[in-house]
Amino acid sequence: MSLPVFIAERPLPTRGLVTLSGVEGRHAVAVKRIVAGEHIELIDGEGARAEVKVTETRGKDTLYGEVLTLVVEQPRTPRVTVVQALPKSERSELAIDLLTQGGVDAIVPWEASRCVAKWVGAKADKGRAKWVAAAQSAAKQSRRATIPHIAELASTPEVVALIEQADKALVLHETAAVPLASIDVDVDSIVIIIGPEGGISEDERAVFTQAGAQAVKLGPEVLRTATAGLVALAAIGVRSTRWSTF
């Protein structure tokens, strides 16, 4: 059985004692009811994971333990950034959960022209905070040592800049003639652009392709914006070195 996972403060020590407190400490002590003698796993969100033997709990939010082993995972290649158009509220956090489980490295929220959801003013900070929390929760559930970075809300010109910086950029589009399965993914970085439920507009598609992105199709079915990213990550994972060591 897998050990329960909690997010520790950085950096994790290679040996010796470690303390878990705050929100994660409360979750371990008060919710999971972890006690002295049990083993848990701590991650730092940047690739390090430690097996820890709990030596003491104090109050309702503090845990002390001894680091038994520490492993630092190497970054996977290609590095995948998903530009995710804002889904409707009921699917917003689901999209982040699935992307995190699929192994995405970074997620960029994008307010496409056809997005129903809008992050206006304070909603941008609140929306991003929810995405960060969803990514953290999904990382622990999926036993990831890395937590995907959630960027600030991006405009279409800022997405263009990401396309120009990436080794390869792909726009998922239902009318594309080229299947994603035919794309060479032997590169260092990939940007995947996922539109809203209404789809990427022709103007947006034109701007992205002019910047160097290629329109690709996942398969015969049209997927929801919340699930398309996971399917794309899986397709890239099995055709690259991202999954070859597991």
GROMACS .gro file of C-alpha atoms in nm:
model
  246
    1MET     CA    1   0.000   0.000   0.000
    2SER     CA    2   0.129   0.346  -0.089
    3LEU     CA    3   0.230   0.578   0.189
    4PRO     CA    4   0.017   0.888   0.256
    5VAL     CA    5   0.171   1.192   0.088
    6PHE     CA    6   0.205   1.543   0.228
    7ILE     CA    7   0.370   1.860   0.098
    8ALA     CA    8   0.666   1.972   0.308
    9GLU     CA    9   0.845   2.302   0.326
   10ARG     CA   10   1.148   2.328   0.101
   11PRO     CA   11   1.418   2.209   0.109
   12LEU     CA   12   1.376   1.855   0.239
   13PRO     CA   13   1.677   1.739   0.443
   14THR     CA   14   1.870   1.437   0.319
   15ARG     CA   15   1.869   1.292   0.669
   16GLY     CA   16   1.780   1.380   1.027
   17LEU     CA   17   1.461   1.528   1.167
   18VAL     CA   18   1.187   1.707   0.979
   19THR     CA   19   0.878   1.899   1.092
   20LEU     CA   20   0.540   1.911   0.920
   21SER     CA   21   0.306   2.186   1.040
   22GLY     CA   22   0.044   2.431   0.921
   23VAL     CA   23  -0.227   2.313   0.680
   24GLU     CA   24  -0.040   1.995   0.581
   25GLY     CA   25   0.042   1.916   0.943
   26ARG     CA   26  -0.322   1.955   1.040
   27HIS     CA   27  -0.427   1.730   0.755
   28ALA     CA   28  -0.181   1.463   0.869
   29VAL     CA   29  -0.256   1.480   1.242
   30ALA     CA   30  -0.621   1.581   1.268
   31VAL     CA   31  -0.765   1.440   0.943
   32LYS     CA   32  -0.550   1.139   0.856
   33ARG     CA   33  -0.479   1.073   1.226
   34ILE     CA   34  -0.116   0.985   1.164
   35VAL     CA   35   0.057   0.874   1.486
   36ALA     CA   36   0.413   0.805   1.604
   37GLY     CA   37   0.562   0.495   1.446
   38GLU     CA   38   0.383   0.531   1.111
   39HIS     CA   39   0.563   0.601   0.785
   40ILE     CA   40   0.462   0.883   0.550
   41GLU     CA   41   0.601   1.040   0.235
   42LEU     CA   42   0.690   1.407   0.208
   43ILE     CA   43   0.732   1.587  -0.124
   44ASP     CA   44   0.869   1.934  -0.186
   45GLY     CA   45   0.680   1.992  -0.511
   46GLU     CA   46   1.004   2.027  -0.707
   47GLY     CA   47   1.103   1.663  -0.751
   48ALA     CA   48   1.224   1.552  -0.407
   49ARG     CA   49   1.043   1.284  -0.209
   50ALA     CA   50   1.135   1.149   0.135
   51GLU     CA   51   1.014   0.850   0.332
   52VAL     CA   52   0.971   0.964   0.690
   53LYS     CA   53   0.912   0.771   1.011
   54VAL     CA   54   0.689   0.973   1.242
   55THR     CA   55   0.848   1.016   1.584
   56GLU     CA   56   0.597   1.249   1.751
   57THR     CA   57   0.279   1.449   1.695
   58ARG     CA   58   0.198   1.760   1.892
   59GLY     CA   59  -0.138   1.933   1.914
   60LYS     CA   60  -0.359   1.917   1.607
   61ASP     CA   61  -0.124   2.048   1.342
   62THR     CA   62   0.237   1.951   1.406
   63LEU     CA   63   0.422   1.632   1.323
   64TYR     CA   64   0.787   1.540   1.374
   65GLY     CA   65   0.968   1.264   1.190
   66GLU     CA   66   1.299   1.113   1.086
   67VAL     CA   67   1.399   1.109   0.721
   68LEU     CA   68   1.479   0.751   0.618
   69THR     CA   69   1.538   0.798   0.245
   70LEU     CA   70   1.540   1.092   0.007
   71VAL     CA   71   1.509   1.063  -0.370
   72VAL     CA   72   1.530   1.353  -0.616
   73GLU     CA   73   1.363   1.277  -0.947
   74GLN     CA   74   1.510   1.401  -1.274
   75PRO     CA   75   1.291   1.628  -1.489
   76ARG     CA   76   1.104   1.445  -1.763
   77THR     CA   77   1.146   1.532  -2.127
   78PRO     CA   78   0.989   1.678  -2.318
   79ARG     CA   79   0.872   1.941  -2.072
   80VAL     CA   80   0.502   1.994  -2.143
   81THR     CA   81   0.317   2.319  -2.080
   82VAL     CA   82  -0.060   2.322  -2.131
   83VAL     CA   83  -0.234   2.647  -2.217
   84GLN     CA   84  -0.582   2.577  -2.082
   85ALA     CA   85  -0.872   2.798  -2.188
   86LEU     CA   86  -1.087   2.871  -1.885
   87PRO     CA   87  -1.348   2.595  -1.852
   88LYS     CA   88  -1.693   2.648  -1.707
   89SER     CA   89  -1.683   2.665  -1.327
   90GLU     CA   90  -1.802   2.310  -1.267
   91ARG     CA   91  -1.519   2.171  -1.484
   92SER     CA   92  -1.243   2.416  -1.402
   93GLU     CA   93  -1.078   2.229  -1.116
   94LEU     CA   94  -1.144   1.894  -1.286
   95ALA     CA   95  -0.929   2.006  -1.578
   96ILE     CA   96  -0.639   2.088  -1.344
   97ASP     CA   97  -0.683   1.763  -1.153
   98LEU     CA   98  -0.663   1.557  -1.474
   99LEU     CA   99  -0.370   1.754  -1.618
  100THR     CA  100  -0.177   1.704  -1.296
  101GLN     CA  101  -0.248   1.332  -1.292
  102GLY     CA  102  -0.132   1.318  -1.654
  103GLY     CA  103   0.207   1.462  -1.561
  104VAL     CA  104   0.189   1.816  -1.698
  105ASP     CA  105   0.479   2.040  -1.599
  106ALA     CA  106   0.307   2.379  -1.616
  107ILE     CA  107  -0.045   2.510  -1.675
  108VAL     CA  108  -0.123   2.851  -1.820
  109PRO     CA  109  -0.481   2.978  -1.780
  110TRP     CA  110  -0.600   3.152  -2.096
  111GLU     CA  111  -0.915   3.358  -2.145
  112ALA     CA  112  -1.001   3.267  -2.503
  113SER     CA  113  -1.257   3.475  -2.691
  114ARG     CA  114  -1.523   3.204  -2.660
  115CYS     CA  115  -1.470   3.132  -2.291
  116VAL     CA  116  -1.790   3.145  -2.087
  117ALA     CA  117  -1.588   3.182  -1.767
  118LYS     CA  118  -1.418   3.516  -1.715
  119TRP     CA  119  -1.146   3.599  -1.465
  120VAL     CA  120  -1.206   3.969  -1.414
  121GLY     CA  121  -1.024   4.166  -1.146
  122ALA     CA  122  -1.012   3.979  -0.815
  123LYS     CA  123  -1.157   3.670  -0.985
  124ALA     CA  124  -0.818   3.611  -1.147
  125ASP     CA  125  -0.644   3.572  -0.810
  126LYS     CA  126  -0.928   3.359  -0.673
  127GLY     CA  127  -0.940   3.141  -0.983
  128ARG     CA  128  -0.565   3.085  -0.985
  129ALA     CA  129  -0.568   2.999  -0.614
  130LYS     CA  130  -0.828   2.729  -0.681
  131TRP     CA  131  -0.615   2.588  -0.961
  132VAL     CA  132  -0.308   2.582  -0.734
  133ALA     CA  133  -0.503   2.397  -0.465
  134ALA     CA  134  -0.638   2.149  -0.721
  135ALA     CA  135  -0.288   2.083  -0.854
  136GLN     CA  136  -0.151   2.025  -0.504
  137SER     CA  137  -0.430   1.785  -0.415
  138ALA     CA  138  -0.395   1.591  -0.741
  139ALA     CA  139  -0.017   1.572  -0.704
  140LYS     CA  140  -0.053   1.410  -0.362
  141GLN     CA  141  -0.323   1.172  -0.485
  142SER     CA  142  -0.114   1.065  -0.786
  143ARG     CA  143   0.209   1.038  -0.582
  144ARG     CA  144   0.387   1.307  -0.781
  145ALA     CA  145   0.699   1.463  -0.636
  146THR     CA  146   0.654   1.768  -0.858
  147ILE     CA  147   0.357   2.003  -0.851
  148PRO     CA  148   0.284   2.172  -1.184
  149HIS     CA  149   0.336   2.546  -1.190
  150ILE     CA  150   0.015   2.745  -1.235
  151ALA     CA  151   0.093   3.064  -1.424
  152GLU     CA  152  -0.088   3.394  -1.414
  153LEU     CA  153  -0.381   3.447  -1.651
  154ALA     CA  154  -0.241   3.487  -2.003
  155SER     CA  155  -0.365   3.697  -2.291
  156THR     CA  156  -0.355   3.573  -2.650
  157PRO     CA  157  -0.034   3.773  -2.724
  158GLU     CA  158   0.128   3.613  -2.419
  159VAL     CA  159   0.030   3.268  -2.551
  160VAL     CA  160   0.195   3.364  -2.881
  161ALA     CA  161   0.516   3.439  -2.687
  162LEU     CA  162   0.503   3.091  -2.531
  163ILE     CA  163   0.463   2.937  -2.877
  164GLU     CA  164   0.767   3.123  -3.006
  165GLN     CA  165   0.980   3.008  -2.712
  166ALA     CA  166   0.885   2.638  -2.732
  167ASP     CA  167   1.053   2.374  -2.943
  168LYS     CA  168   0.709   2.258  -3.057
  169ALA     CA  169   0.360   2.403  -3.012
  170LEU     CA  170   0.037   2.217  -3.085
  171VAL     CA  171  -0.315   2.354  -3.107
  172LEU     CA  172  -0.583   2.090  -3.046
  173HIS     CA  173  -0.857   2.144  -3.302
  174GLU     CA  174  -1.138   1.918  -3.419
  175THR     CA  175  -1.105   2.022  -3.785
  176ALA     CA  176  -0.729   1.965  -3.805
  177ALA     CA  177  -0.614   1.714  -4.067
  178VAL     CA  178  -0.294   1.605  -3.890
  179PRO     CA  179  -0.330   1.351  -3.605
  180LEU     CA  180  -0.128   1.414  -3.290
  181ALA     CA  181  -0.004   1.053  -3.315
  182SER     CA  182   0.197   1.147  -3.625
  183ILE     CA  183   0.383   1.436  -3.461
  184ASP     CA  184   0.751   1.400  -3.370
  185VAL     CA  185   0.774   1.464  -2.995
  186ASP     CA  186   1.150   1.410  -2.962
  187VAL     CA  187   1.212   1.767  -2.844
  188ASP     CA  188   1.289   1.938  -2.514
  189SER     CA  189   0.970   2.143  -2.475
  190ILE     CA  190   0.614   2.126  -2.601
  191VAL     CA  191   0.328   2.373  -2.560
  192ILE     CA  192  -0.025   2.235  -2.602
  193ILE     CA  193  -0.310   2.483  -2.651
  194ILE     CA  194  -0.659   2.372  -2.551
  195GLY     CA  195  -0.959   2.583  -2.641
  196PRO     CA  196  -1.286   2.633  -2.451
  197GLU     CA  197  -1.606   2.431  -2.500
  198GLY     CA  198  -1.696   2.661  -2.789
  199GLY     CA  199  -1.363   2.594  -2.956
  200ILE     CA  200  -1.074   2.814  -3.058
  201SER     CA  201  -1.187   3.090  -3.294
  202GLU     CA  202  -1.050   3.105  -3.647
  203ASP     CA  203  -0.875   3.433  -3.564
  204GLU     CA  204  -0.700   3.276  -3.264
  205ARG     CA  205  -0.606   2.969  -3.464
  206ALA     CA  206  -0.460   3.187  -3.739
  207VAL     CA  207  -0.254   3.391  -3.492
  208PHE     CA  208  -0.118   3.077  -3.327
  209THR     CA  209  -0.029   2.900  -3.651
  210GLN     CA  210   0.140   3.215  -3.781
  211ALA     CA  211   0.352   3.211  -3.462
  212GLY     CA  212   0.463   2.855  -3.538
  213ALA     CA  213   0.200   2.631  -3.374
  214GLN     CA  214   0.058   2.333  -3.560
  215ALA     CA  215  -0.308   2.235  -3.547
  216VAL     CA  216  -0.354   1.867  -3.459
  217LYS     CA  217  -0.643   1.633  -3.393
  218LEU     CA  218  -0.653   1.391  -3.100
  219GLY     CA  219  -0.887   1.137  -3.253
  220PRO     CA  220  -1.230   1.076  -3.404
  221GLU     CA  221  -1.420   1.200  -3.098
  222VAL     CA  222  -1.454   1.561  -2.986
  223LEU     CA  223  -1.339   1.583  -2.624
  224ARG     CA  224  -1.442   1.829  -2.359
  225THR     CA  225  -1.192   2.099  -2.272
  226ALA     CA  226  -1.145   1.945  -1.926
  227THR     CA  227  -1.042   1.604  -2.062
  228ALA     CA  228  -0.858   1.688  -2.384
  229GLY     CA  229  -0.536   1.776  -2.204
  230LEU     CA  230  -0.512   1.442  -2.023
  231VAL     CA  231  -0.558   1.252  -2.351
  232ALA     CA  232  -0.292   1.465  -2.521
  233LEU     CA  233  -0.048   1.410  -2.234
  234ALA     CA  234  -0.105   1.035  -2.253
  235ALA     CA  235  -0.044   1.035  -2.629
  236ILE     CA  236   0.284   1.223  -2.581
  237GLY     CA  237   0.382   1.011  -2.281
  238VAL     CA  238   0.372   0.680  -2.463
  239ARG     CA  239   0.562   0.820  -2.764
  240SER     CA  240   0.842   0.991  -2.575
  241THR     CA  241   1.086   0.927  -2.291
  242ARG     CA  242   0.842   1.075  -2.039
  243TRP     CA  243   0.698   0.731  -1.959
  244SER     CA  244   0.980   0.507  -2.082
  245THR     CA  245   1.149   0.470  -1.742
  246PHE     CA  246   0.841   0.344  -1.562
   0.00000   0.00000   0.00000
